[in-house]
Each structure stands twice: as structure tokens, then as C-alpha cells.
Amino acid sequence: MFERTGSVNIDLDNIESIKVVKGGASYLFGEDALSGAVIITTKKGAKNSYSAVGVEAGSFDYLKYLVRGGYSTDKYNFYVQGTQRKSDGYWENGGYDNKYLNSKFQYYIDDTSDITAGIELSDRNKDSHGTVKGVTEAETNPTSAYNGTGDRDYARKFDVQLAKYFLTYAKTINDSSNLLVNVYQYNDDTNFISNPIKYDTTGAKVTDDNAYGTNNDYFQIQRGIKSELRTSGQTFATMLGLDLRDNYYENKTNILQSYCTRMGSTACSNPNNIKTAGTITGNDETDENVYALYGELKYALSNDLVMTGNARYDRITMDYDDTLNSIQIKKTFNVGSYRLGTTYTLTPSSSLYANVSTGFRTPTVSQLFSGDIDPTNTKVESNHALKPEISYNYEIGLRGNTSWFDYDMAVFMIDRKDYIMANVGQYASTDPANPLYTATQYDNIGGMRNKGFELSLNTDRKETFFFDLAYSFIDAKFTQYDNFNLTLGNSYGTYVSTLTNPASQYTIEHYNLTGNVVPRVPKHTLNLSVGYNYNEHLLLTTELNAKSNYYADELNRIEIAGQATLNFLANYTTKIYGYRFEAFGRIDNVLNKFYYNTARASGDANSDGIFDAEDLSITVNPGRVYTAGLSVKF
């Protein structure tokens, strides 16, 4: 499902397994599976129909409570689970309070079929992400405490309410075929504030931490049906799938409090520069329908060689209705995607595999219809001819096992074509002095390529000592990025060709970034976990996370140093009178390393006429964090 807040709000205690499909996975999941997909399966079945209570506490007043009740018989099983997580957070205004209620009921119709019904409800309140401006403030004010001069997050005070309902029917038709049908509806109601106010209606600088200009209310319903019929024989196997979706998205925005969009009392005397509280700035809805048919054919050419082919066809229609401006627009995309793969058994314990696959992403409504949506805004034109972005993924690898460990290694390349970006550059407005860039429009004019190597080694976790290792090398570069516009000075000021007073002026420099390294992608990433089963009750684990240097910006001017952090976990389990007790203690960032969770930059954020590390938007890591907990299962 698509979520506004950029993360999947699933109760972690309700997850059964997490699997990753590498490479373009649109042949299974359709739009937006450009370079892979993460499949999260929640718990079900008689083994998960237990009861439990638990509590956790940790740094920054972190608290978590869990209550769960379950029951099972030969004909059915069910559970209901409630969880709350809350914390004051490390960063100023960084607190959160998340509540989850999950329930799943499974009924065995007969020996060959069952039906599962589930409900997942969540209420997630989260405030600031804790960004600061520049490396100096990251050192002196890592918690992003706002004193009237510091930076503020662009968006804050997220209130996300999710409701997920689903019904799944599974039927084993015979020894070689089965049917799965899933009907679902996901509701997402997200509200947050954005656009921190810089100047009041008189032109005076605003120092109130909570002064934000825009209220955002987003609501969406995603409903659909997905069905798969699988068959198998001695030399072949097939799968035929149907994916039907009826999605609805509603966006509403309004001005929270009056403010001035330009600096200085003279500019603010112009009513065109004043935004008035209560003004509705957006009210639109989009109906999206997806009609997709997909399938798989797996054929054994010999005992050692198996070929697999996947194909999918999507017809996606979007019906956009802007009730504020009385604008109605429709658009349809017809997109195909595929995968071809092969596996060759080298020895009884090793095999060679290779595949090529594609992924796609359709243009957004704003990219397609910018000029139609806001006809009074001459800065951005519509482009109804936009094509979907396409990725081509190539991989060849070797997997197997030895008497000591399992291994999987692969080389890969992901080539992203027809990337959609603004023809005047991604991060700057039109240059008034250059007629070549006066018509801003989104177009399929970008591209990037990731090449690399992945390695995983895993030993048996039941052994006294065990380890899990994952390493990746990625060489990510832009294959097409002809026009990047760097804004220097105050972007709210007056445009000049030569900057003399950056506090009240701005200028734009043009660059061709084709061949540059894609920002925020470290070349080397390593995760190593080493465990020690001290006895049948006590498990000790240490984990190392490391990544190499990376660029924070598309220009490749600002490099962020690599970092490595060490985590430690102790877990103790025992049974007393039939009750299973589990206690744990965890320390993240044991050595209290100072580093950035995120660091990005695109322009002269502090308006000093220079683009450097003081223009970074940074979220500082909280440092050493302690967590401990106790749970009882019965």
C-alpha cells in the first residue's frame, strides 16, 4: 500500500517474516517496484494464537506496552493484540505516541481450504524529525532546539490513522494446484502542518517554533482484489494472477495563519505577498483504477537447469477532479513488465542463477497537469505526453551452503530510464536572465545506473557461536542529468546575474551533472552480527553497522564521512510453571559515536552566497541508546 508519511506503519510485534524481492519487481506488484519489493507477512495460524503481556522502557522516556490474547481449536484460531509505543524523543519536538490494535481470525472450512479475516488499526502521532542547518549547528545544537534562529523541519505534527481490513480464501485444489484470493481495503487519514513561517504580515522575522503556514489533510482509500492460481507438474509450474484496484486520494490544504511570502516591510505591504489565514489553497481528489493480469511459467529443461518467465500487463487510469478550480482531467497508462530467469544446479549444495527484469513508475498528477491544475501559474507547464519511468535490472549470482555456513553472492546492474525531472533542474526556479529556461516543465529527461556486488553469509543460529554477514558495494551514477540549477543567495529576493548582496538577492548557476555520483549512496555497506549462545537460556549478540563516505548533494561538493556503530543485545528466556518469560537489554551505538542519520543539500540554504557544508539539512543521531524489556507468554 502507498502511505503519505514515507514508511510502513506496521506493528513490529505482529510481523511473522520479512522477505526481499531484488530487482525490478513490477512483474508481480506493478507500479513503483522499480528496484525491488519488501514483502511483510503478519502472524497467523495456531502457533501464533498465544496470550502475552509485555513492557519495555528506555532512553528519552521510551515506553512500550503489549497485551495479547489468543485461542485455537482444530477448526479455528484467532488472536487480538494491542500495543502502545511512546517517547519524548532525542530531538526537540521529537516525541511520538503510536497505538496499534491487530486481530486475525482463521477458520478451516475443510481439510483443503481455509478463510482468514484480519483487522489492523493504528493511530500514529509523531512530531519533528530533528533537522538542523549546517555542520556548525549539528555540533552545537544536535537536538535541534529552536531558539528563533535555527532551522525547522518543513513538516511537523503528523497524525496518521490507518485502518486495514482483509479477507483471504485459500484452497488446495489437488496435489499440484492451489488457489488464493485476497480482498482488502486500506484507509489512510494523514494530517500535518508544513511550511514554517519566516516573516509575519509586517515583514518582521518570525521566531515562534510553532509558526507554520499550511495545514494538510490527506485521505485515501485503497481497495482491491488479488487472486493467484498455481499449478505444478514434473517439469513445469505455472501461476496466473489477477490484480484489480480501486483507489481514491483526497488532498486538502489551507492557510493556518496569515504570513508574508517575501522579506521586508516594503514587500509585505503588497497584498499579493500576503497569505491570509483560513484561505483554502487546495481541494482535489483522484480516482485511480488498476486492471492487471500477470503470470509465471517455470520449466525444467533438465534435472539441473530451470527456466522461469514472468509477464504482467497493467492498465492504469487516473481521474483527477480539482473542485477548487473546477478542473477535471483523465489519463490512462498501459504498461507491460517482465522477468526472465534461470537457475543451474552446479552441485547438490550450490547453484548458479541469473535474471533480467523490469520495473516502472507512472507520472504523478502534478507532474502531468501542473499548468492545468494551476492555470494562473505560468511558471510550470503541463506535459500530458509524460511516459512512465522504466528500470532494467540484471543480476547473476551464486548461492549454496557448506558444512559451516550458507552463502549468496551476486553482481547486479539497475539501469533507470526516462526518469522524470523538471527541465530547469530539480531544485531551482526559472532563471529570468536565460530564455532557454523560461518554460518549466516535467519531462522524461533523466537517468541513473547502479552497479554493484552483494554478499551474504549465514551460519546456524543454534550453534554456540554464529554470525550473519551482509555486504554490498554500489556504484551509483547519473547517466543523464543535463541541467541542474544551483540557487545562491536569498531565493525570496531579487534576481541578479552577478550576486553582490546575497541577503536580498539571488542568482542561478547551471550545471550538467551527467556522470556524477548519486548522492546519499555509500559505496560500501556492511552489517555483521555475531551471537553467542551462552546456555539454553542466555543469548548474547553484538552487531556492527558500517558504511563508507557518501556525497550529500548532486553536485558532489559536500562529502559526509563514513561511520561504524556497535550495538549489543542480551536476551534471556526461561519457563516457570508453564509460563515463558523473556527479558532483554539492548544498547545501540555502544561507543556513543557522533554521526548523521541523514544529511542532504541542494542549494544555498543560509543565503550567504556560498554553497558549502553550512547549507546541509542534517538529522544528528541520538548517540548511545538503552532499551530493556520483559514479556510473559502463556
XYZ file of C-alpha atoms in Angstrom:
634
model
C 0.000 0.000 0.000
C 1.012 3.616 -0.520
C 1.421 5.745 2.640
C 1.891 9.509 2.830
C 4.478 9.508 5.591
C 7.082 7.515 3.703
C 7.129 4.485 5.986
C 5.047 1.399 6.593
C 3.233 1.765 9.901
C 3.003 -1.907 10.863
C 3.126 -3.128 14.447
C 6.565 -4.750 14.642
C 5.285 -7.289 17.174
C 2.801 -8.561 14.596
C 5.345 -9.420 11.877
C 5.898 -13.076 11.032
C 8.528 -12.636 8.307
C 10.165 -10.089 6.009
C 11.318 -11.092 2.538
C 13.006 -9.058 -0.168
C 12.426 -9.472 -3.898
C 15.518 -7.997 -5.561
C 15.475 -6.252 -8.922
C 12.559 -4.784 -10.814
C 9.503 -6.483 -9.316
C 6.721 -4.846 -11.301
C 6.019 -8.217 -12.945
C 4.459 -9.180 -9.583
C 3.463 -5.929 -7.901
C 3.011 -3.369 -10.658
C 3.767 0.322 -10.299
C 6.632 1.617 -8.144
C 8.510 -1.702 -7.823
C 11.456 -0.204 -9.710
C 14.340 -1.937 -7.964
C 12.745 -4.452 -5.636
C 9.953 -5.113 -3.171
C 9.720 -5.860 0.528
C 7.102 -8.459 1.470
C 5.942 -8.224 5.093
C 3.834 -11.131 6.332
C 1.886 -10.726 9.575
C 1.313 -13.557 12.032
C -1.447 -16.141 11.676
C -2.036 -19.798 12.425
C -2.439 -21.884 15.569
C 1.205 -21.379 16.641
C 0.546 -17.639 16.962
C -2.665 -17.986 18.984
C -0.927 -17.449 22.293
C -1.503 -14.868 25.006
C 1.127 -12.471 26.290
C 1.846 -9.290 28.200
C 4.988 -7.192 27.908
C 6.586 -3.913 28.854
C 9.703 -2.070 27.661
C 11.488 1.091 28.781
C 14.490 3.010 27.562
C 16.261 6.258 26.825
C 14.324 9.509 26.257
C 11.386 8.200 28.328
C 10.661 5.419 25.869
C 7.823 3.127 26.993
C 6.057 0.250 25.302
C 3.120 -1.860 26.475
C 1.771 -5.016 24.850
C -1.305 -7.103 25.640
C -2.281 -10.096 23.538
C -4.947 -12.781 23.766
C -5.272 -15.825 21.533
C -7.043 -19.147 21.263
C -7.079 -22.114 18.879
C -9.006 -25.323 18.196
C -8.969 -27.848 15.375
C -11.449 -25.710 13.409
C -10.279 -22.150 14.049
C -7.726 -19.891 15.691
C -7.617 -16.188 16.463
C -5.755 -13.504 18.352
C -6.231 -9.876 19.378
C -3.205 -7.727 20.161
C -2.851 -4.153 21.414
C 0.429 -2.225 21.514
C 1.460 1.274 22.506
C 4.878 2.867 21.933
C 5.720 6.376 23.078
C 8.783 8.503 23.721
C 9.757 12.116 24.310
C 12.427 11.666 21.639
C 16.011 12.845 21.461
C 15.248 15.888 19.314
C 13.227 18.860 20.457
C 9.602 18.224 19.478
C 10.735 14.720 18.521
C 8.223 12.811 20.604
C 5.820 10.188 19.314
C 2.886 8.107 20.557
C 1.860 5.133 18.420
C -1.042 2.810 19.189
C -1.875 -0.412 17.344
C -4.767 -2.875 17.524
C -4.485 -6.060 15.444
C -6.768 -9.053 15.146
C -6.796 -12.077 12.871
C -9.259 -14.972 12.666
C -8.605 -18.148 10.654
C -11.313 -20.760 10.023
C -10.633 -24.175 8.456
C -13.552 -24.865 6.122
C -12.339 -28.396 5.445
C -9.053 -30.273 5.065
C -8.202 -28.407 1.864
C -9.408 -24.845 2.390
C -9.482 -22.049 4.941
C -10.526 -18.437 5.235
C -8.692 -15.699 7.152
C -10.106 -12.338 8.201
C -7.934 -9.581 9.626
C -8.156 -6.053 11.012
C -5.195 -3.790 11.695
C -5.778 -0.350 13.209
C -3.102 2.202 14.064
C -3.055 5.743 15.407
C 0.390 7.294 14.951
C 1.316 10.717 16.300
C 4.802 11.958 15.521
C 6.303 15.414 15.616
C 9.671 16.714 14.406
C 12.405 14.698 12.675
C 15.017 16.950 14.307
C 16.769 18.616 11.364
C 19.352 21.355 11.832
C 21.011 23.633 9.297
C 24.713 23.153 8.675
C 27.586 21.322 10.334
C 28.162 24.030 12.933
C 24.649 23.777 14.306
C 24.887 19.976 14.171
C 27.828 20.235 16.571
C 26.410 22.935 18.846
C 22.692 22.100 18.702
C 22.311 18.400 17.804
C 18.835 18.139 19.359
C 17.576 20.913 17.029
C 16.367 23.082 19.922
C 14.743 26.070 18.248
C 15.822 29.488 19.548
C 14.397 31.672 16.799
C 17.481 31.476 14.586
C 17.848 27.759 13.956
C 16.313 25.594 11.270
C 12.891 23.945 11.500
C 11.540 20.843 9.852
C 9.458 21.674 6.796
C 6.644 19.423 8.080
C 5.618 18.589 11.649
C 2.902 17.165 13.908
C 1.932 14.139 11.849
C -1.306 12.428 12.875
C -1.698 9.228 10.856
C -4.695 6.954 11.279
C -4.662 3.692 9.363
C -7.287 1.000 9.042
C -6.597 -2.237 7.171
C -9.259 -4.856 6.518
C -8.721 -8.030 4.524
C -10.271 -11.406 3.803
C -8.237 -14.261 2.303
C -9.501 -17.545 0.900
C -7.009 -20.384 0.300
C -7.922 -23.633 -1.424
C -5.781 -26.673 -2.227
C -7.476 -27.990 -5.358
C -5.329 -31.107 -5.668
C -1.750 -32.227 -5.091
C -0.495 -29.971 -7.886
C -2.657 -26.836 -7.761
C -3.969 -24.263 -5.316
C -5.959 -21.032 -5.363
C -5.509 -17.888 -3.284
C -7.946 -14.939 -3.280
C -7.418 -11.796 -1.212
C -9.922 -8.944 -0.837
C -8.748 -5.835 1.029
C -9.369 -2.204 1.908
C -6.788 0.182 3.389
C -7.807 3.586 4.778
C -5.204 6.265 5.472
C -6.085 9.624 7.039
C -2.977 11.808 7.451
C -2.911 15.314 8.867
C 0.172 17.507 9.387
C 1.397 21.090 9.285
C 4.039 22.374 6.879
C 5.736 25.496 5.544
C 7.452 27.165 8.563
C 6.682 30.895 8.512
C 9.713 33.155 8.084
C 8.058 36.601 8.068
C 4.829 37.939 9.562
C 2.481 40.297 7.719
C 4.653 43.304 8.662
C 7.825 41.734 7.298
C 9.295 41.021 10.731
C 11.129 37.730 11.181
C 9.092 35.064 12.985
C 10.759 33.257 15.899
C 7.847 31.110 17.138
C 8.739 27.427 16.884
C 5.112 26.506 16.139
C 4.508 29.151 13.455
C 3.591 27.118 10.380
C 1.649 28.375 7.402
C -0.148 25.368 5.937
C -2.451 22.677 7.260
C -2.514 19.464 5.197
C -5.315 16.922 5.334
C -4.843 13.849 3.148
C -7.274 10.951 2.966
C -7.103 7.862 0.821
C -8.875 4.561 0.354
C -7.133 1.674 -1.382
C -9.302 -1.336 -2.081
C -8.916 -4.277 -4.373
C -8.862 -7.977 -5.064
C -5.814 -10.082 -5.855
C -6.012 -13.711 -6.902
C -3.417 -16.328 -7.873
C -3.900 -19.824 -9.275
C -0.807 -22.049 -9.111
C -0.237 -25.431 -10.733
C 2.777 -27.700 -10.963
C 3.910 -30.814 -12.791
C 7.037 -32.914 -13.119
C 8.773 -30.497 -15.495
C 6.786 -27.277 -15.268
C 4.838 -24.988 -12.944
C 2.512 -22.106 -13.714
C 0.929 -19.187 -11.941
C -1.849 -16.943 -13.216
C -2.695 -13.784 -11.277
C -5.322 -11.060 -11.359
C -4.823 -7.687 -9.635
C -7.763 -5.238 -9.567
C -7.592 -1.981 -7.578
C -9.966 0.905 -6.982
C -8.097 3.715 -5.192
C -9.278 7.124 -4.073
C -6.997 10.009 -2.961
C -8.214 13.295 -1.474
C -5.967 16.290 -0.728
C -6.991 19.400 1.196
C -4.760 22.302 2.252
C -5.486 25.656 3.862
C -3.577 28.578 5.394
C -3.227 28.199 9.174
C -2.207 31.770 9.986
C -1.513 34.906 7.972
C 2.071 35.494 6.829
C 4.189 37.259 4.243
C 5.920 35.335 1.472
C 8.666 37.934 0.937
C 11.221 39.675 3.117
C 10.929 43.268 4.299
C 8.101 45.616 5.216
C 8.006 47.102 1.707
C 7.441 43.696 0.128
C 4.817 42.838 2.750
C 2.837 45.969 2.000
C 1.976 44.315 -1.312
C -1.231 42.271 -0.748
C -0.067 39.775 -3.372
C 2.653 38.698 -0.924
C 0.250 38.074 1.978
C -1.332 34.679 2.679
C -4.499 35.061 4.730
C -5.479 32.616 7.468
C -8.354 30.326 6.522
C -7.727 30.561 2.770
C -8.295 27.214 1.077
C -5.291 26.557 -1.142
C -6.058 23.047 -2.315
C -9.048 20.728 -2.644
C -8.705 17.900 -5.125
C -9.386 14.205 -5.459
C -8.120 11.452 -7.723
C -9.806 8.166 -8.618
C -7.247 5.582 -9.708
C -8.157 2.212 -11.190
C -5.692 -0.583 -11.916
C -6.531 -3.576 -14.090
C -3.628 -6.019 -14.196
C -3.072 -9.570 -15.400
C 0.176 -11.382 -14.649
C 1.618 -14.865 -14.822
C 4.620 -17.127 -14.406
C 5.881 -20.184 -16.249
C 8.643 -22.304 -14.746
C 10.090 -25.085 -16.903
C 12.796 -27.651 -16.127
C 14.906 -28.151 -19.234
C 16.849 -30.836 -17.372
C 17.410 -32.027 -13.830
C 19.925 -29.222 -13.364
C 18.556 -26.341 -15.442
C 15.287 -24.487 -14.729
C 13.965 -21.519 -16.718
C 11.402 -19.035 -15.373
C 9.437 -16.398 -17.240
C 7.121 -13.746 -15.773
C 4.973 -11.167 -17.528
C 2.464 -8.554 -16.417
C 0.234 -6.038 -18.116
C -1.176 -3.017 -16.254
C -3.882 -0.629 -17.395
C -3.900 2.341 -15.006
C -6.497 5.096 -15.253
C -6.455 8.353 -13.270
C -9.484 10.637 -12.976
C -8.464 13.951 -11.375
C -11.029 16.449 -10.065
C -9.948 19.842 -8.669
C -13.095 21.184 -7.005
C -11.360 24.438 -6.051
C -10.657 25.402 -9.663
C -13.402 23.310 -11.363
C -10.866 21.265 -13.333
C -11.389 17.643 -14.405
C -8.652 15.660 -16.187
C -8.269 12.000 -17.139
C -5.193 9.988 -18.082
C -4.581 6.312 -18.895
C -1.336 4.325 -18.965
C -0.827 0.876 -20.459
C 2.416 -0.650 -19.208
C 3.986 -4.070 -19.563
C 6.707 -5.569 -17.355
C 8.577 -8.873 -17.365
C 11.213 -11.109 -15.831
C 13.340 -13.865 -17.376
C 15.411 -16.043 -15.074
C 17.358 -19.260 -14.944
C 18.849 -21.471 -12.229
C 21.541 -24.082 -12.874
C 22.462 -26.644 -10.224
C 26.249 -26.943 -10.107
C 26.483 -29.399 -7.205
C 23.971 -30.787 -4.697
C 24.833 -27.827 -2.448
C 25.303 -24.945 -4.909
C 23.528 -23.306 -7.831
C 24.108 -20.505 -10.310
C 21.292 -18.083 -11.106
C 20.726 -15.164 -13.479
C 17.795 -12.946 -14.339
C 16.708 -9.788 -16.100
C 13.592 -7.881 -15.047
C 11.872 -4.542 -15.424
C 10.098 -2.102 -13.135
C 8.046 1.032 -13.757
C 6.617 4.121 -12.088
C 3.863 6.235 -13.616
C 3.971 10.068 -13.549
C 2.145 11.851 -10.755
C -0.859 14.088 -11.330
C 1.169 17.215 -10.511
C 3.889 16.232 -12.993
C 1.360 15.605 -15.744
C -1.016 18.504 -15.207
C 0.865 21.303 -13.406
C -0.345 24.006 -15.781
C -3.901 22.664 -15.914
C -4.164 22.396 -12.141
C -2.961 25.982 -11.609
C -3.675 27.884 -14.857
C -2.760 31.234 -13.262
C 0.758 29.973 -12.532
C 2.816 30.451 -15.685
C 6.000 29.027 -14.132
C 5.183 25.332 -14.714
C 3.552 23.946 -17.850
C 1.676 20.666 -18.171
C 3.120 17.728 -20.069
C 0.395 15.242 -20.984
C 2.929 13.231 -23.002
C 4.935 12.077 -19.971
C 5.854 8.389 -20.065
C 6.318 6.036 -17.107
C 9.829 5.700 -15.721
C 11.338 2.304 -16.533
C 14.101 0.340 -14.834
C 16.035 -2.580 -16.306
C 17.600 -4.931 -13.781
C 20.326 -7.501 -14.498
C 21.700 -9.965 -11.961
C 23.902 -13.060 -11.887
C 24.742 -14.874 -8.690
C 25.839 -17.988 -6.860
C 24.144 -19.457 -3.791
C 24.677 -22.575 -1.734
C 25.872 -23.956 1.552
C 28.858 -25.591 3.155
C 29.155 -27.579 6.361
C 29.660 -24.280 8.210
C 27.609 -21.563 6.509
C 25.093 -20.661 3.793
C 26.110 -18.094 1.181
C 24.616 -15.949 -1.552
C 26.647 -13.605 -3.780
C 25.626 -11.661 -6.850
C 26.655 -8.881 -9.207
C 23.902 -6.602 -10.474
C 23.062 -3.540 -12.541
C 19.908 -1.412 -12.362
C 19.522 0.970 -15.289
C 16.792 3.574 -14.735
C 15.480 5.200 -17.906
C 13.087 8.085 -18.641
C 13.492 9.480 -15.132
C 11.039 12.372 -14.665
C 12.562 15.706 -13.664
C 11.971 19.393 -14.287
C 13.676 20.689 -17.418
C 15.020 23.677 -15.454
C 16.625 21.431 -12.845
C 15.295 19.753 -9.768
C 15.874 22.392 -7.127
C 15.631 25.861 -8.661
C 13.108 28.199 -10.182
C 13.323 29.694 -13.653
C 16.343 31.854 -14.421
C 14.860 35.234 -15.512
C 18.034 36.096 -17.449
C 18.111 32.967 -19.611
C 15.237 32.466 -22.120
C 16.285 28.840 -22.584
C 14.920 28.011 -19.140
C 11.755 30.117 -19.051
C 9.293 27.271 -19.733
C 9.447 24.952 -16.729
C 8.031 21.521 -17.481
C 8.422 17.969 -16.198
C 9.881 15.627 -18.794
C 11.458 12.174 -19.209
C 14.982 13.577 -19.346
C 16.888 11.869 -16.540
C 18.639 8.588 -15.948
C 20.788 6.770 -13.408
C 22.610 3.475 -13.138
C 23.504 1.369 -10.092
C 26.159 -1.327 -10.462
C 27.419 -3.449 -7.650
C 28.031 -6.622 -5.710
C 26.152 -8.217 -2.821
C 27.286 -10.919 -0.409
C 25.553 -12.665 2.485
C 26.940 -15.368 4.787
C 24.828 -17.054 7.470
C 25.604 -19.774 9.997
C 23.262 -21.896 12.100
C 21.839 -19.753 14.917
C 21.509 -22.851 17.108
C 25.275 -23.293 17.303
C 27.220 -21.961 20.306
C 28.760 -19.246 18.113
C 27.072 -17.993 14.961
C 27.200 -14.986 12.657
C 25.240 -13.241 9.906
C 27.102 -11.042 7.429
C 25.706 -8.807 4.694
C 27.908 -6.644 2.476
C 27.131 -4.517 -0.562
C 29.175 -2.454 -2.991
C 27.216 0.059 -5.086
C 28.491 2.352 -7.827
C 25.563 4.727 -8.458
C 25.855 7.458 -11.101
C 23.631 9.722 -13.170
C 23.587 8.645 -16.811
C 21.606 11.753 -17.796
C 21.239 14.959 -15.795
C 21.764 17.757 -18.292
C 20.563 20.712 -16.261
C 20.986 21.291 -12.548
C 20.278 24.791 -11.256
C 22.107 25.919 -8.123
C 20.455 28.870 -6.378
C 22.865 31.151 -4.485
C 21.651 33.898 -2.145
C 18.139 34.566 -0.857
C 15.686 32.844 -3.195
C 12.948 35.223 -1.954
C 14.988 38.255 -3.006
C 15.672 39.924 -6.355
C 17.268 38.014 -9.221
C 20.652 39.344 -10.413
C 23.163 37.922 -12.854
C 26.051 38.778 -10.518
C 25.487 38.378 -6.793
C 26.587 41.354 -4.663
C 24.212 41.180 -1.675
C 23.155 37.548 -1.026
C 20.895 38.564 1.870
C 18.463 40.289 -0.536
C 19.488 38.908 -3.949
C 19.841 35.555 -5.647
C 21.429 34.176 -8.779
C 21.364 30.791 -10.502
C 24.295 28.715 -11.771
C 23.710 25.971 -14.343
C 25.497 22.585 -14.312
C 25.446 19.353 -16.294
C 25.685 16.571 -13.704
C 25.758 13.616 -16.099
C 28.344 11.201 -14.708
C 28.113 12.485 -11.133
C 27.676 10.097 -8.230
C 24.098 9.764 -6.973
C 24.008 11.453 -3.546
C 23.433 9.690 -0.233
C 24.516 6.297 -1.596
C 27.659 4.970 0.173
C 29.745 2.652 -1.969
C 30.351 0.180 0.848
C 27.816 -1.027 3.413
C 28.447 -3.783 5.954
C 26.288 -5.404 8.613
C 27.841 -8.081 10.827
C 26.007 -9.794 13.674
C 27.834 -12.235 15.962
C 25.932 -14.330 18.503
C 26.931 -16.466 21.489
C 24.506 -18.980 22.983
C 25.944 -18.996 26.495
C 23.475 -21.682 27.501
C 19.913 -22.688 26.649
C 18.600 -19.545 28.362
C 21.054 -16.735 27.603
C 21.891 -15.341 24.163
C 24.439 -12.552 23.690
C 24.629 -10.721 20.357
C 26.780 -7.895 19.063
C 26.130 -6.078 15.801
C 28.331 -3.865 13.637
C 26.819 -1.448 11.100
C 29.256 0.353 8.848
C 29.086 2.462 5.702
C 31.664 4.394 3.716
C 31.753 8.073 2.711
C 28.973 9.485 0.563
C 28.038 12.776 -1.074
C 25.172 14.767 0.410
C 24.480 16.722 -2.801
C 24.049 16.176 -6.523
C 26.999 18.462 -7.272
C 29.296 16.100 -5.322
C 30.835 19.004 -3.412
C 29.902 18.029 0.152
C 31.194 14.653 1.341
C 29.966 13.031 4.538
C 32.430 10.844 6.410
C 31.732 7.158 6.762
C 30.833 5.708 10.118
C 30.598 2.443 12.010
C 28.444 1.770 15.058
C 28.354 -1.127 17.501
C 25.187 -2.479 19.116
C 24.809 -5.045 21.885
C 21.877 -7.278 22.895
C 21.385 -9.737 25.747
C 18.310 -11.973 25.690
C 17.262 -14.333 28.492
C 14.365 -16.828 28.252
C 13.052 -19.378 30.707
C 9.892 -21.271 31.613
C 8.334 -21.127 35.067
C 5.193 -23.171 35.781
C 4.422 -23.320 32.058
C 4.829 -19.573 31.514
C 7.537 -18.418 29.111
C 9.442 -15.398 30.432
C 11.664 -13.376 28.123
C 13.848 -10.461 29.239
C 16.233 -8.419 27.125
C 18.596 -5.484 27.335
C 19.869 -3.590 24.315
C 22.440 -0.842 23.803
C 22.528 0.907 20.415
C 25.633 2.873 19.432
C 27.607 1.421 22.355
C 30.619 3.688 21.747
C 28.389 6.794 21.548
C 29.637 7.732 18.082
C 28.626 11.155 16.743
C 27.283 10.921 13.201
C 24.396 11.977 10.964
C 21.302 9.872 10.393
C 20.636 11.950 7.270
C 22.458 14.765 5.508
C 21.291 16.432 2.301
C 21.722 19.727 0.471
C 20.544 21.246 -2.814
C 21.139 24.989 -2.588
C 22.314 27.967 -0.550
C 20.089 27.316 2.476
C 21.632 30.013 4.700
C 21.609 32.659 1.903
C 25.273 33.635 2.262
C 26.099 33.311 -1.448
C 28.214 30.170 -0.928
C 27.202 26.529 -1.288
C 29.015 24.535 1.385
C 28.546 22.274 4.410
C 26.713 25.033 6.277
C 23.817 24.550 3.843
C 23.252 20.920 4.817
C 19.959 19.767 6.282
C 21.103 17.331 8.977
C 19.490 14.954 11.432
C 22.013 14.051 14.140
C 22.000 10.528 15.566
C 20.860 10.378 19.222
C 24.046 8.605 20.318
C 24.033 5.795 22.871
C 20.501 4.489 23.489
C 19.395 1.977 26.141
C 16.327 -0.277 25.976
C 15.163 -3.102 28.262
C 12.027 -5.188 28.375
C 10.175 -8.129 29.898
C 7.393 -10.254 28.392
C 5.419 -13.279 29.507
C 3.746 -15.726 27.114
C 1.100 -18.203 28.207
